[in-house]
């Protein structure tokens, strides 16, 4: 009998070449640990890409998903389902206002937001930020402030203007009576974990108010406890008009949601927007379990405390780093330009620590929010050793 080729070789050639995959095949996860097809154990400080919020195979999550799968998996959005309405109520409760539209991903949640703000204001210009990342559909790609990602797909939808992230004056100057919305991440994730300077979100709020535009916060990566609060903007004193979520919300199942104030939501009527799978019973049941676990296990506070510990410990162990920064358990280590982040992520994988790259030269740490002090110290120690090897 001939042995089949390794999965990584089978993937190449049969899957489109859109991802620079690493040579590991994970077959099981438990809590903060992953296991590969040769039984090796890894410490998971990626959690997908900031998705597996309560860790792998949390018993509450598994029970919620399997119960719901056995009960009802799909009926379309032509009918109400208990998990979807329960989840909308929970999210609106956490936010303090609004109505929900459910989708399947971050890009789709943002796409819904972009259509909604156009219809609600009758305007089409959107002010977004350099480095900002909002998705890969044509409109969310146009909103993404990374021109190198635009080039092969021009022409993109027009009417997106980009201003330097963090520059309140530039933002104010760009927002005018043609502006439907300002679209921002409270912490730019994909750009390299760049938190908005204090007061920037409030300045955006003011600029929108002055021009009759709407403030849309993309909390796809920063929301659902990642930064130590349900929503990262709650760490500051302001209320946006629209918030989008995805990634961590269902703890590993596909979901996206666009939440908007009652007034803005009223712009959408039947037929304006839709999704066959959006807000299906299983991802919504999973999301309800994620919210329960975050609440019951005190994971917002844990994310704050462990995030601070991770930043402090990395500052000690990663001596070669240019900067260590973040909010809660969204942490980035910026490397000197001559050390490619991918090389460091790859070397960390070799030492059984799973990380991701963000931006050109930042390594991102986004462990499940259940990370303990021991996990944090272990990750910082391994990373320090990796960096020493690579410098
Ligand atoms: N918005 C932000 C802030 C993100 O970080 C991402 C993904 O990284 C997206 C949108 C797109 O989400 P998705 O890949 O689920 O479409």
Short mmCIF file of C-alpha atoms and ligand atoms in Angstrom, two decimals:
data_model
loop_
_atom_site.label_atom_id
_atom_site.label_comp_id
_atom_site.label_asym_id
_atom_site.label_seq_id
_atom_site.Cartn_x
_atom_site.Cartn_y
_atom_site.Cartn_z
CA UNK A 1 0.00 0.00 0.00
CA UNK A 2 1.41 3.39 -0.91
CA UNK A 3 1.25 6.10 1.76
CA UNK A 4 -0.80 9.13 0.69
CA UNK A 5 1.15 12.40 0.37
CA UNK A 6 1.01 14.75 3.40
CA UNK A 7 -2.07 16.97 3.58
CA UNK A 8 -0.03 20.14 3.05
CA UNK A 9 1.07 18.74 -0.33
CA UNK A 10 -2.47 17.69 -1.24
CA UNK A 11 -3.70 21.22 -0.40
CA UNK A 12 -1.25 22.73 -2.85
CA UNK A 13 -2.64 22.52 -6.37
CA UNK A 14 -6.18 21.57 -5.33
CA UNK A 15 -6.94 24.73 -3.27
CA UNK A 16 -6.59 28.14 -4.88
CA UNK A 17 -3.37 29.81 -3.98
CA UNK A 18 -4.88 32.66 -1.92
CA UNK A 19 -3.19 31.88 1.40
CA UNK A 20 0.49 31.57 2.31
CA UNK A 21 -0.13 28.46 4.43
CA UNK A 22 2.27 27.18 7.07
CA UNK A 23 3.29 23.52 7.01
CA UNK A 24 1.17 22.30 9.94
CA UNK A 25 -2.08 20.34 9.94
CA UNK A 26 -4.14 20.67 13.09
CA UNK A 27 -6.62 17.95 13.87
CA UNK A 28 -7.84 18.76 17.38
CA UNK A 29 -8.10 21.62 19.83
CA UNK A 30 -8.74 21.75 23.54
CA UNK A 31 -8.83 25.03 25.44
CA UNK A 32 -5.73 27.00 24.47
CA UNK A 33 -3.96 23.94 23.02
CA UNK A 34 -3.91 22.63 19.46
CA UNK A 35 -2.73 19.18 18.33
CA UNK A 36 -1.34 18.32 14.91
CA UNK A 37 -1.68 15.17 12.84
CA UNK A 38 1.44 13.74 14.45
CA UNK A 39 0.13 14.28 17.97
CA UNK A 40 2.32 17.31 18.75
CA UNK A 41 0.87 19.88 21.14
CA UNK A 42 0.92 23.64 20.45
CA UNK A 43 0.12 26.74 22.51
CA UNK A 44 -2.46 28.66 20.49
CA UNK A 45 -1.90 32.42 20.71
CA UNK A 46 -3.65 33.01 17.39
CA UNK A 47 -7.11 31.51 18.05
CA UNK A 48 -7.72 31.31 14.30
CA UNK A 49 -7.28 34.97 13.57
CA UNK A 50 -8.78 36.26 16.82
CA UNK A 51 -11.81 34.00 16.50
CA UNK A 52 -11.79 31.17 19.05
CA UNK A 53 -12.71 33.48 21.90
CA UNK A 54 -13.46 30.89 24.61
CA UNK A 55 -10.89 28.33 23.50
CA UNK A 56 -11.24 25.15 21.48
CA UNK A 57 -14.06 22.70 22.17
CA UNK A 58 -15.38 24.51 25.25
CA UNK A 59 -18.00 22.06 26.67
CA UNK A 60 -20.69 24.79 26.82
CA UNK A 61 -20.08 25.69 23.18
CA UNK A 62 -20.02 22.07 22.02
CA UNK A 63 -23.28 21.38 23.84
CA UNK A 64 -24.97 24.48 22.38
CA UNK A 65 -23.88 23.65 18.82
CA UNK A 66 -24.76 19.95 18.96
CA UNK A 67 -28.12 20.57 20.66
CA UNK A 68 -29.04 23.15 18.04
CA UNK A 69 -27.84 20.92 15.17
CA UNK A 70 -30.06 18.14 16.47
CA UNK A 71 -33.02 20.51 16.82
CA UNK A 72 -32.96 22.83 13.76
CA UNK A 73 -30.12 23.87 11.46
CA UNK A 74 -31.78 26.09 8.86
CA UNK A 75 -35.09 27.63 7.83
CA UNK A 76 -33.97 30.82 5.98
CA UNK A 77 -34.58 34.37 7.11
CA UNK A 78 -38.18 34.24 5.92
CA UNK A 79 -38.95 32.96 9.43
CA UNK A 80 -37.82 34.03 12.90
CA UNK A 81 -35.72 31.61 14.89
CA UNK A 82 -35.24 31.56 18.65
CA UNK A 83 -31.40 31.70 18.65
CA UNK A 84 -31.29 34.65 16.23
CA UNK A 85 -33.78 36.77 18.14
CA UNK A 86 -32.19 35.83 21.48
CA UNK A 87 -28.77 36.80 20.14
CA UNK A 88 -29.99 40.11 18.72
CA UNK A 89 -31.51 40.94 22.11
CA UNK A 90 -28.33 40.00 23.94
CA UNK A 91 -26.10 42.09 21.63
CA UNK A 92 -28.41 45.09 21.75
CA UNK A 93 -28.44 44.73 25.56
CA UNK A 94 -24.62 44.78 25.67
CA UNK A 95 -24.44 47.74 23.33
CA UNK A 96 -27.30 49.63 24.97
CA UNK A 97 -29.13 50.41 21.72
CA UNK A 98 -29.91 49.30 18.20
CA UNK A 99 -31.21 46.64 15.85
CA UNK A 100 -29.32 43.83 14.15
CA UNK A 101 -28.77 42.48 10.65
CA UNK A 102 -27.01 39.10 10.59
CA UNK A 103 -24.50 37.99 7.97
CA UNK A 104 -21.77 35.35 7.79
CA UNK A 105 -18.48 37.24 8.00
CA UNK A 106 -16.79 40.52 8.79
CA UNK A 107 -16.76 41.67 5.17
CA UNK A 108 -20.47 40.97 4.87
CA UNK A 109 -21.24 42.81 8.10
CA UNK A 110 -19.33 45.82 6.73
CA UNK A 111 -20.97 45.51 3.33
CA UNK A 112 -24.37 45.68 5.08
CA UNK A 113 -23.17 48.75 7.02
CA UNK A 114 -22.00 50.47 3.81
CA UNK A 115 -25.33 49.91 2.09
CA UNK A 116 -27.22 50.99 5.21
CA UNK A 117 -25.38 54.30 5.64
CA UNK A 118 -25.93 55.15 1.97
CA UNK A 119 -29.64 54.51 2.24
CA UNK A 120 -29.97 56.24 5.64
CA UNK A 121 -28.20 59.44 4.57
CA UNK A 122 -28.81 59.57 0.82
CA UNK A 123 -25.06 60.22 0.50
CA UNK A 124 -22.30 57.99 -0.80
CA UNK A 125 -18.88 59.26 0.32
CA UNK A 126 -17.16 57.21 3.02
CA UNK A 127 -14.11 58.43 4.91
CA UNK A 128 -11.88 55.55 6.01
CA UNK A 129 -8.27 55.36 7.22
CA UNK A 130 -4.88 54.48 5.81
CA UNK A 131 -3.93 50.96 6.90
CA UNK A 132 -7.51 50.16 7.91
CA UNK A 133 -8.82 46.73 6.95
CA UNK A 134 -12.49 46.01 6.35
CA UNK A 135 -12.69 42.92 4.14
CA UNK A 136 -12.16 41.52 0.65
CA UNK A 137 -15.45 42.09 -1.15
CA UNK A 138 -15.19 44.88 -3.71
CA UNK A 139 -16.74 47.58 -1.50
CA UNK A 140 -14.96 46.55 1.70
CA UNK A 141 -11.71 46.26 -0.26
CA UNK A 142 -12.26 49.81 -1.51
CA UNK A 143 -12.78 50.86 2.14
CA UNK A 144 -9.56 49.09 3.12
CA UNK A 145 -6.73 51.60 3.27
CA UNK A 146 -4.03 49.34 1.81
CA UNK A 147 -3.48 50.35 -1.84
CA UNK A 148 -1.34 47.30 -2.64
CA UNK A 149 -4.45 45.14 -2.11
CA UNK A 150 -6.46 47.36 -4.51
CA UNK A 151 -4.13 47.38 -7.47
CA UNK A 152 -4.99 44.04 -9.16
CA UNK A 153 -8.74 44.64 -8.84
CA UNK A 154 -9.20 48.17 -10.11
CA UNK A 155 -11.56 49.75 -10.85
CA UNK A 156 -13.09 49.44 -7.37
CA UNK A 157 -16.28 51.12 -6.16
CA UNK A 158 -15.57 54.85 -5.91
CA UNK A 159 -16.39 57.34 -3.16
CA UNK A 160 -13.93 56.04 -0.55
CA UNK A 161 -11.49 58.61 0.80
CA UNK A 162 -8.61 57.61 3.08
CA UNK A 163 -7.04 59.80 5.74
CA UNK A 164 -4.03 59.00 7.94
CA UNK A 165 -5.17 56.94 10.96
CA UNK A 166 -4.97 58.85 14.22
CA UNK A 167 -4.86 62.33 12.68
CA UNK A 168 -8.04 64.00 13.98
CA UNK A 169 -7.46 67.18 11.96
CA UNK A 170 -7.18 65.28 8.66
CA UNK A 171 -10.35 63.39 9.52
CA UNK A 172 -12.26 66.56 10.33
CA UNK A 173 -11.12 68.15 7.08
CA UNK A 174 -12.28 65.15 5.02
CA UNK A 175 -15.78 64.88 6.49
CA UNK A 176 -18.22 67.13 4.63
CA UNK A 177 -21.86 67.42 3.60
CA UNK A 178 -21.38 64.66 0.99
CA UNK A 179 -20.13 62.19 3.61
CA UNK A 180 -22.40 59.29 4.47
CA UNK A 181 -20.08 57.81 7.08
CA UNK A 182 -16.71 57.59 8.72
CA UNK A 183 -15.55 53.96 8.96
CA UNK A 184 -12.90 53.11 11.56
CA UNK A 185 -11.41 50.31 13.65
CA UNK A 186 -10.86 51.25 17.32
CA UNK A 187 -7.59 49.33 17.04
CA UNK A 188 -6.32 48.66 13.54
CA UNK A 189 -5.73 44.92 13.60
CA UNK A 190 -4.43 43.85 10.21
CA UNK A 191 -2.35 47.02 9.87
CA UNK A 192 -0.16 45.80 12.75
CA UNK A 193 -2.21 46.26 15.98
CA UNK A 194 -2.37 50.05 16.05
CA UNK A 195 -4.68 51.46 18.74
CA UNK A 196 -6.45 54.74 17.92
CA UNK A 197 -4.87 57.55 19.94
CA UNK A 198 -6.94 58.67 22.91
CA UNK A 199 -9.67 61.06 21.84
CA UNK A 200 -9.53 60.08 18.15
CA UNK A 201 -12.81 58.18 18.16
CA UNK A 202 -14.49 61.07 19.98
CA UNK A 203 -13.09 63.48 17.39
CA UNK A 204 -14.56 61.26 14.67
CA UNK A 205 -17.89 61.34 16.51
CA UNK A 206 -17.80 65.16 16.58
CA UNK A 207 -16.81 65.42 12.93
CA UNK A 208 -19.74 63.18 11.95
CA UNK A 209 -22.18 65.15 14.04
CA UNK A 210 -21.04 68.43 12.54
CA UNK A 211 -21.56 67.16 8.98
CA UNK A 212 -24.66 64.99 9.44
CA UNK A 213 -22.61 61.86 8.72
CA UNK A 214 -22.72 58.52 10.56
CA UNK A 215 -19.94 56.93 12.59
CA UNK A 216 -19.40 53.25 11.78
CA UNK A 217 -17.02 51.33 14.02
CA UNK A 218 -15.64 48.11 12.60
CA UNK A 219 -15.28 45.96 15.71
CA UNK A 220 -14.91 42.73 13.73
CA UNK A 221 -11.54 42.10 15.36
CA UNK A 222 -11.76 44.27 18.50
CA UNK A 223 -15.25 43.29 19.70
CA UNK A 224 -16.63 40.54 21.94
CA UNK A 225 -14.16 40.95 24.75
CA UNK A 226 -10.97 40.90 22.69
CA UNK A 227 -9.85 44.28 24.04
CA UNK A 228 -11.15 43.78 27.59
CA UNK A 229 -14.67 45.19 27.04
CA UNK A 230 -17.62 43.84 25.07
CA UNK A 231 -16.85 46.49 22.45
CA UNK A 232 -13.51 48.31 22.31
CA UNK A 233 -15.22 51.69 21.92
CA UNK A 234 -16.77 51.18 25.37
CA UNK A 235 -13.28 51.75 26.79
CA UNK A 236 -13.84 55.36 25.71
CA UNK A 237 -16.82 57.59 26.23
CA UNK A 238 -18.69 57.67 22.91
CA UNK A 239 -21.50 56.05 20.99
CA UNK A 240 -21.22 55.23 17.30
CA UNK A 241 -24.25 54.93 14.97
CA UNK A 242 -23.27 51.55 13.56
CA UNK A 243 -21.06 48.73 14.88
CA UNK A 244 -20.00 45.62 12.98
CA UNK A 245 -18.91 42.34 14.56
CA UNK A 246 -17.80 38.92 13.32
CA UNK A 247 -14.68 36.89 14.17
CA UNK A 248 -14.96 36.01 17.89
CA UNK A 249 -18.74 36.27 18.14
CA UNK A 250 -19.61 32.62 17.45
CA UNK A 251 -16.31 31.21 18.74
CA UNK A 252 -15.36 29.58 15.44
CA UNK A 253 -18.55 29.35 13.37
CA UNK A 254 -19.21 31.84 10.58
CA UNK A 255 -21.22 34.87 11.66
CA UNK A 256 -21.28 38.61 11.10
CA UNK A 257 -23.59 41.29 12.41
CA UNK A 258 -24.26 44.90 11.62
CA UNK A 259 -25.80 46.72 14.59
CA UNK A 260 -27.26 50.18 14.01
CA UNK A 261 -29.32 52.65 15.99
CA UNK A 262 -33.10 52.39 15.67
CA UNK A 263 -33.12 55.56 13.57
CA UNK A 264 -30.45 54.41 11.12
CA UNK A 265 -31.84 50.84 10.96
CA UNK A 266 -35.18 52.23 9.85
CA UNK A 267 -33.62 52.98 6.44
CA UNK A 268 -33.64 49.26 5.55
CA UNK A 269 -36.94 47.75 4.40
CA UNK A 270 -37.81 44.32 3.01
CA UNK A 271 -35.72 43.55 -0.07
CA UNK A 272 -32.98 46.09 0.65
CA UNK A 273 -30.53 43.54 1.94
CA UNK A 274 -30.49 39.80 2.64
CA UNK A 275 -28.42 36.72 3.28
CA UNK A 276 -29.47 33.09 2.82
CA UNK A 277 -27.39 31.79 5.71
CA UNK A 278 -26.91 34.94 7.82
CA UNK A 279 -27.81 34.49 11.48
CA UNK A 280 -28.57 30.77 11.12
CA UNK A 281 -29.67 28.89 14.23
CA UNK A 282 -26.37 27.05 14.80
CA UNK A 283 -23.96 30.02 14.67
CA UNK A 284 -26.41 32.06 16.77
CA UNK A 285 -26.67 29.28 19.39
CA UNK A 286 -22.85 29.13 19.37
CA UNK A 287 -22.65 32.90 19.86
CA UNK A 288 -25.06 32.79 22.79
CA UNK A 289 -22.79 30.17 24.42
CA UNK A 290 -19.75 32.41 23.79
CA UNK A 291 -21.49 35.37 25.47
CA UNK A 292 -22.55 33.17 28.43
CA UNK A 293 -19.03 31.84 28.93
CA UNK A 294 -17.45 35.31 28.70
CA UNK A 295 -19.90 36.53 31.34
CA UNK A 296 -19.74 33.52 33.66
CA UNK A 297 -15.96 33.10 33.53
CA UNK A 298 -15.25 36.83 33.89
CA UNK A 299 -13.32 36.92 30.62
CA UNK A 300 -13.57 40.67 30.02
CA UNK A 301 -11.58 41.35 33.15
CA UNK A 302 -9.30 38.42 32.40
CA UNK A 303 -8.56 39.82 28.92
CA UNK A 304 -7.60 43.17 30.48
CA UNK A 305 -5.37 41.66 33.15
CA UNK A 306 -3.75 39.05 30.91
CA UNK A 307 -3.31 41.60 28.13
CA UNK A 308 -1.35 43.87 30.46
CA UNK A 309 0.69 40.93 31.69
CA UNK A 310 1.42 39.83 28.12
CA UNK A 311 2.60 43.31 27.09
CA UNK A 312 4.81 43.64 30.20
CA UNK A 313 6.30 40.16 29.86
CA UNK A 314 6.94 40.54 26.15
CA UNK A 315 8.72 43.83 26.81
CA UNK A 316 11.11 41.84 29.01
CA UNK A 317 11.55 38.74 26.86
CA UNK A 318 11.46 40.27 23.37
CA UNK A 319 14.45 42.56 23.80
CA UNK A 320 14.90 43.11 20.04
CA UNK A 321 11.33 44.40 19.58
CA UNK A 322 10.83 47.96 18.36
CA UNK A 323 7.49 48.23 20.18
CA UNK A 324 5.01 46.09 22.11
CA UNK A 325 1.47 47.48 22.13
CA UNK A 326 -2.18 46.54 22.24
CA UNK A 327 -5.51 46.58 24.01
CA UNK A 328 -6.53 43.61 26.12
CA UNK A 329 -5.61 40.39 24.36
CA UNK A 330 -5.02 42.04 20.99
CA UNK A 331 -1.28 42.57 21.22
CA UNK A 332 1.34 43.31 18.59
CA UNK A 333 5.12 43.07 18.72
CA UNK A 334 6.69 45.31 16.10
CA UNK A 335 9.99 43.94 14.85
CA UNK A 336 12.95 45.79 13.39
CA UNK A 337 12.54 46.16 9.61
CA UNK A 338 15.29 43.63 8.87
CA UNK A 339 13.49 40.78 10.68
CA UNK A 340 10.53 39.57 8.57
CA UNK A 341 7.51 38.86 10.78
CA UNK A 342 6.62 35.77 8.75
CA UNK A 343 10.00 34.24 9.50
CA UNK A 344 9.43 34.79 13.24
CA UNK A 345 5.88 33.40 13.11
CA UNK A 346 7.24 30.38 11.26
CA UNK A 347 10.04 29.86 13.79
CA UNK A 348 7.53 30.17 16.66
CA UNK A 349 5.41 27.46 15.04
CA UNK A 350 8.52 25.28 15.04
CA UNK A 351 8.62 25.78 18.81
CA UNK A 352 4.90 24.95 19.05
CA UNK A 353 3.65 28.48 19.61
CA UNK A 354 0.95 29.56 17.13
CA UNK A 355 0.97 33.27 16.23
CA UNK A 356 -0.05 35.42 13.28
CA UNK A 357 1.52 38.25 11.37
CA UNK A 358 -0.17 41.65 11.13
CA UNK A 359 1.15 44.28 8.77
CA UNK A 360 4.61 43.91 7.32
CA UNK A 361 6.66 43.59 10.48
CA UNK A 362 4.37 42.98 13.43
CA UNK A 363 3.68 39.68 15.12
CA UNK A 364 0.19 39.49 16.59
CA UNK A 365 -0.85 37.72 19.78
CA UNK A 366 -4.59 36.98 20.03
CA UNK A 367 -5.01 34.01 22.36
CA UNK A 368 -8.41 32.75 23.47
CA UNK A 369 -9.67 34.96 26.32
CA UNK A 370 -9.32 31.99 28.69
CA UNK A 371 -5.50 32.38 28.65
CA UNK A 372 -4.00 32.00 32.14
CA UNK A 373 -0.95 33.77 33.61
CA UNK A 374 0.98 30.56 33.01
CA UNK A 375 -0.03 30.48 29.32
CA UNK A 376 0.94 34.13 28.91
CA UNK A 377 4.33 33.63 30.54
CA UNK A 378 4.99 30.50 28.48
CA UNK A 379 4.14 32.29 25.22
CA UNK A 380 6.35 35.27 26.11
CA UNK A 381 9.22 32.97 27.07
CA UNK A 382 9.01 30.95 23.84
CA UNK A 383 8.71 34.13 21.77
CA UNK A 384 11.76 35.64 23.49
CA UNK A 385 13.78 32.53 22.62
CA UNK A 386 12.54 32.59 19.01
CA UNK A 387 13.50 36.24 18.63
CA UNK A 388 16.92 35.60 20.09
CA UNK A 389 17.45 32.85 17.50
CA UNK A 390 16.33 35.08 14.65
CA UNK A 391 18.49 38.10 15.51
N1 LIG B 1 -12.84 44.02 9.51
C1 LIG B 1 -11.77 43.80 10.29
C2 LIG B 1 -11.37 44.84 11.29
C3 LIG B 1 -11.04 42.63 10.19
O1 LIG B 1 -9.97 42.42 10.97
C4 LIG B 1 -11.44 41.66 9.24
C5 LIG B 1 -10.69 40.41 9.07
O2 LIG B 1 -9.54 40.30 9.42
C6 LIG B 1 -12.56 41.93 8.44
C7 LIG B 1 -13.24 43.11 8.61
C8 LIG B 1 -13.03 40.94 7.42
O3 LIG B 1 -13.61 39.85 8.06
P1 LIG B 1 -13.89 38.49 7.28
O4 LIG B 1 -12.57 37.89 6.95
O5 LIG B 1 -14.69 37.66 8.26
O6 LIG B 1 -14.67 38.84 6.06
#
